[in-house]
Tab-separated table of C-alpha atoms in Angstrom:
chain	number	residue	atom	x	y	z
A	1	UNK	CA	96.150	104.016	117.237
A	2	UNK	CA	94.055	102.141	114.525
A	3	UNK	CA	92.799	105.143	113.268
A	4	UNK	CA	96.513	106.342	112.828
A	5	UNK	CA	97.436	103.734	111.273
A	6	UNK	CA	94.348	103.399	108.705
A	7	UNK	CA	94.796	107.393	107.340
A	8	UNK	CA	98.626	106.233	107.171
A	9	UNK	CA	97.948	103.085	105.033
A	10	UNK	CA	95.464	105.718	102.845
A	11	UNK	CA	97.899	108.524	102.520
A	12	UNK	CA	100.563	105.894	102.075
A	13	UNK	CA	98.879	104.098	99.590
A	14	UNK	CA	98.629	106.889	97.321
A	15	UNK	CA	101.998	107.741	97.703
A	16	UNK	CA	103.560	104.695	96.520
A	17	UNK	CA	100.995	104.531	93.814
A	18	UNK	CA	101.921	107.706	92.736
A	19	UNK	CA	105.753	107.328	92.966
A	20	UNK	CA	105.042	104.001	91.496
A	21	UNK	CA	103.247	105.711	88.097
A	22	UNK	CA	105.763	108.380	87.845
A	23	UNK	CA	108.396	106.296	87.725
A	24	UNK	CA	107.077	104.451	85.163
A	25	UNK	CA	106.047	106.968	83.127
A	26	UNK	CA	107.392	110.093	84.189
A	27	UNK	CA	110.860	108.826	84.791
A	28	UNK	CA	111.414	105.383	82.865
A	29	UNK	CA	112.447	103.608	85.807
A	30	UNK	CA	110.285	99.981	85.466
A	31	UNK	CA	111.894	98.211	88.626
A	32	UNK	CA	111.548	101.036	90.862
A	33	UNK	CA	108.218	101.097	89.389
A	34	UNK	CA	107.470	97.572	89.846
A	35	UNK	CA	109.097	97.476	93.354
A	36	UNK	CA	106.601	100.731	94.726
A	37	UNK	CA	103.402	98.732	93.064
A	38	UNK	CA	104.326	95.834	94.536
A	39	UNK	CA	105.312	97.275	98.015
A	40	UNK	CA	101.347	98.927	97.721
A	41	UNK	CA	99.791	95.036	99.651
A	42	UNK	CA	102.193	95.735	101.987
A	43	UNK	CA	100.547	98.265	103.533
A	44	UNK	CA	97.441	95.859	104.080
A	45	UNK	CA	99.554	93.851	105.624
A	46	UNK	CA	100.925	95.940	108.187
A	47	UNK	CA	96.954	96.886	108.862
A	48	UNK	CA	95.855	93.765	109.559
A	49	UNK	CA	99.172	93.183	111.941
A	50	UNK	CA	98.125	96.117	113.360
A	51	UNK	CA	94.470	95.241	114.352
A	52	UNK	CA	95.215	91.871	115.764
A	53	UNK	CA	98.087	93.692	117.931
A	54	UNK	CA	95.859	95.441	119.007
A	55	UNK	CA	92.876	93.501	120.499
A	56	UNK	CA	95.710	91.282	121.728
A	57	UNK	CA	96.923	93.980	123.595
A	58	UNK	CA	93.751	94.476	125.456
A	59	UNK	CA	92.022	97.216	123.772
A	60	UNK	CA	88.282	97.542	123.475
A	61	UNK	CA	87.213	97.005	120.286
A	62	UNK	CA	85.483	100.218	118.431
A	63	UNK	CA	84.670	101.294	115.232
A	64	UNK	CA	87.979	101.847	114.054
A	65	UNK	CA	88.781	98.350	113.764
A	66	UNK	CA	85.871	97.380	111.990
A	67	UNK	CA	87.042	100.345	109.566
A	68	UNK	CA	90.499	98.499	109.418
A	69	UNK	CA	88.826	95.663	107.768
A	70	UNK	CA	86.666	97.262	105.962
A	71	UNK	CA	89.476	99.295	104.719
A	72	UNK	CA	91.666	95.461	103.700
A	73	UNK	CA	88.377	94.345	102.207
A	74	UNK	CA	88.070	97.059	99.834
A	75	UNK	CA	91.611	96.829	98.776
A	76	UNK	CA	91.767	93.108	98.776
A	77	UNK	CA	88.259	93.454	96.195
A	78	UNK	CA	88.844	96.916	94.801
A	79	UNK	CA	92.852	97.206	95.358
A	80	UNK	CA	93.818	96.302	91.897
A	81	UNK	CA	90.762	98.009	89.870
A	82	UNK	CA	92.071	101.199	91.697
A	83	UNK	CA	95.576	101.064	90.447
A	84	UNK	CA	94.503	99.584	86.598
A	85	UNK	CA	92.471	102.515	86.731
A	86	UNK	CA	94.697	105.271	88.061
A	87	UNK	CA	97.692	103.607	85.763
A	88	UNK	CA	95.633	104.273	82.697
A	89	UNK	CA	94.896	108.040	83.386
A	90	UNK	CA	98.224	108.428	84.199
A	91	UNK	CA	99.534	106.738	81.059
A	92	UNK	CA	96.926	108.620	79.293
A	93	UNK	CA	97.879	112.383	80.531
A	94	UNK	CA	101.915	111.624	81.295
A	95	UNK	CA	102.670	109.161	78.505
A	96	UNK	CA	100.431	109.730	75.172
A	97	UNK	CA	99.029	106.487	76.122
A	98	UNK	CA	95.084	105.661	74.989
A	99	UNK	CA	92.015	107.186	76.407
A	100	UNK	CA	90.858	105.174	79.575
A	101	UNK	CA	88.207	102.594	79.417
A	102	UNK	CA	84.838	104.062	80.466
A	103	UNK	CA	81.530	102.385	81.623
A	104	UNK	CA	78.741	102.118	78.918
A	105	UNK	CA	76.975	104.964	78.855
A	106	UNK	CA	73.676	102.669	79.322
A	107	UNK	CA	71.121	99.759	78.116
A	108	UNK	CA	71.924	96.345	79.555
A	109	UNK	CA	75.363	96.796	79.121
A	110	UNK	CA	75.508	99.466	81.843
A	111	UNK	CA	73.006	97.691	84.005
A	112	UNK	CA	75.423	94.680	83.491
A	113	UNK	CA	78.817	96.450	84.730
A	114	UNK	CA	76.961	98.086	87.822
A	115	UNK	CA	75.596	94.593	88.655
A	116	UNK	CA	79.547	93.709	88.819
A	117	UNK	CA	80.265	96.430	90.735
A	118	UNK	CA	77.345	96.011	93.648
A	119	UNK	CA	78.882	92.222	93.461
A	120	UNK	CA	82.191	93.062	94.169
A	121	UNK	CA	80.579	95.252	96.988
A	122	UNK	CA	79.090	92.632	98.302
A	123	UNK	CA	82.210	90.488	98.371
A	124	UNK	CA	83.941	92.971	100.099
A	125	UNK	CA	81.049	93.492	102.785
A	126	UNK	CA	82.184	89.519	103.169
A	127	UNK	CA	85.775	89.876	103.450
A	128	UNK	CA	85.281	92.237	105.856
A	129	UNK	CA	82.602	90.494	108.429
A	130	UNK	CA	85.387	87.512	107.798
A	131	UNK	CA	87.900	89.441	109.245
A	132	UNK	CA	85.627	90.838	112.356
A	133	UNK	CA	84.603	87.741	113.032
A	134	UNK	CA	88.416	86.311	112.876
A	135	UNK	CA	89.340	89.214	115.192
A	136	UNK	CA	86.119	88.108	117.518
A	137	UNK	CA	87.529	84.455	117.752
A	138	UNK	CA	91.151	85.695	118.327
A	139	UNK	CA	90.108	88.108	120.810
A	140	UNK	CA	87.941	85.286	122.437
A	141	UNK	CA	86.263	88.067	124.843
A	142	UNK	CA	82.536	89.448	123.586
A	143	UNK	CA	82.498	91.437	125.940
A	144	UNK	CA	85.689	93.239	124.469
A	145	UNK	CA	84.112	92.739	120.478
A	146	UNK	CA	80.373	93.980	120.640
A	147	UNK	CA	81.262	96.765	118.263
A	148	UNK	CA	82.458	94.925	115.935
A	149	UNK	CA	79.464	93.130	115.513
A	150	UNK	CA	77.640	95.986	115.590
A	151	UNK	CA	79.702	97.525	112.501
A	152	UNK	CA	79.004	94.656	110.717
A	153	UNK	CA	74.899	95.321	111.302
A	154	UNK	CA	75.585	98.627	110.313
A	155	UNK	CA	77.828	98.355	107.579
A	156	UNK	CA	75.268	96.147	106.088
A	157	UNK	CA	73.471	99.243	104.768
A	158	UNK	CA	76.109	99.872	102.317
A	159	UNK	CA	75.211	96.887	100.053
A	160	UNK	CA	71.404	97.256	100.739
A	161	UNK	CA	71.350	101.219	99.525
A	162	UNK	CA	74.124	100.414	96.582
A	163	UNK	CA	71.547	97.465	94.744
A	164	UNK	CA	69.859	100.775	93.876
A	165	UNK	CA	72.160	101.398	91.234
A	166	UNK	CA	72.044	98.400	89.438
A	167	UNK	CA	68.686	97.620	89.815
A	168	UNK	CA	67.773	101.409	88.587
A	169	UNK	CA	69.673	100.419	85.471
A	170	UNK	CA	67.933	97.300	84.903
A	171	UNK	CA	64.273	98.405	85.382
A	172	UNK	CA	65.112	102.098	83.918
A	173	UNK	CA	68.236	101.479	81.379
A	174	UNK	CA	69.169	104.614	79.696
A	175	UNK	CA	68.605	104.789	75.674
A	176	UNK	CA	72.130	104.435	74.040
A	177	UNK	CA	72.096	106.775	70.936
A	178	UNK	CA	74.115	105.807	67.901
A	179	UNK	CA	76.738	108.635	69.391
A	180	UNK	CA	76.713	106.406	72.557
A	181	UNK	CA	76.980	103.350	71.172
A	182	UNK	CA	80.838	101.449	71.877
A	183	UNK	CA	80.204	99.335	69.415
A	184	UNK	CA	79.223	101.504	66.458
């Protein structure tokens, strides 16, 4: 059922984005606009209901619901960066609006923006062991929760292999040209 309900909240999310942009800018309809962005946290919302219905309910924890809060974490630390970004390119292509921001191409400025990104990877890594281990004391069975401690072990590779980025950046940053250079 979590499972279900996780590819719903995906599909659904980019759904009401979607409706959300066109309206906007496709449409010129701002509070219908404003009401579908909005209504996008919901669906977080009904995810997390979800999960704790769930292992209430008796269910034997898996990997699904540790993928449930992975899944809040990333929107709760990646949620809005997702729709600023998708709102540009859509402004951008639909509405004559500017070119999107873009990353430096490299030198410490690069190395500094991938540093915030493996940060914000790491807070969501957080978020989401908070919620497991939330769901572990709601629960209040381990023999029922011993995935989900197990997810978080194993999830713990994502943060580990992303530093790679960031730290290739830093010890190898990439020559910025004059062409490259945002601020010339």
């Amino acid at each position: 059922m979590i499972l279900a309900i996780i590819v719903g909240c995906e599909i659904g999310f980019w759904i009401l984005l979607g409706l959300g942009l066109a309206s906007r800018y496709l449409w010129g309809m701002r509070r219908l606009s404003t009401a579908l962005l909005l209504a996008v946290p919901l669906l977080d919302v009904v995810l997390l209901i979800a999960s704790v219905v769930d292992m209430r309910g008796g269910v034997q924890a898996d990997w699904h619901h540790g993928l449930a809060a992975a899944y809040l974490a990333y929107s709760v630390v990646f949620g809005h960066r997702t729709i600023t970004w998708a709102d540009a390119k859509f402004a951008h292509h639909f509405a004559d609006g500017p070119e999107p921001w873009r990353p430096p191409p490299g030198g410490m400025a690069r190395a500094r923006y991938e540093w915030g990104i493996w940060f914000r990877i790491v807070l969501a890594y957080g978020i989401a062991c908070a919620l497991l281990f939330g769901l572990i004391l709601i629960v209040d069975d381990p023999s029922r929760t011993t995935a989900l401690n197990g997810f978080m072990v194993g999830t713990l590779k994502i943060p580990m292999i992303a530093v790679l980025w960031p730290l290739s950046y830093t010890l190898f940053p990439k020559k910025v040209g004059v062409a490259d250079d945002p601020s010339s």
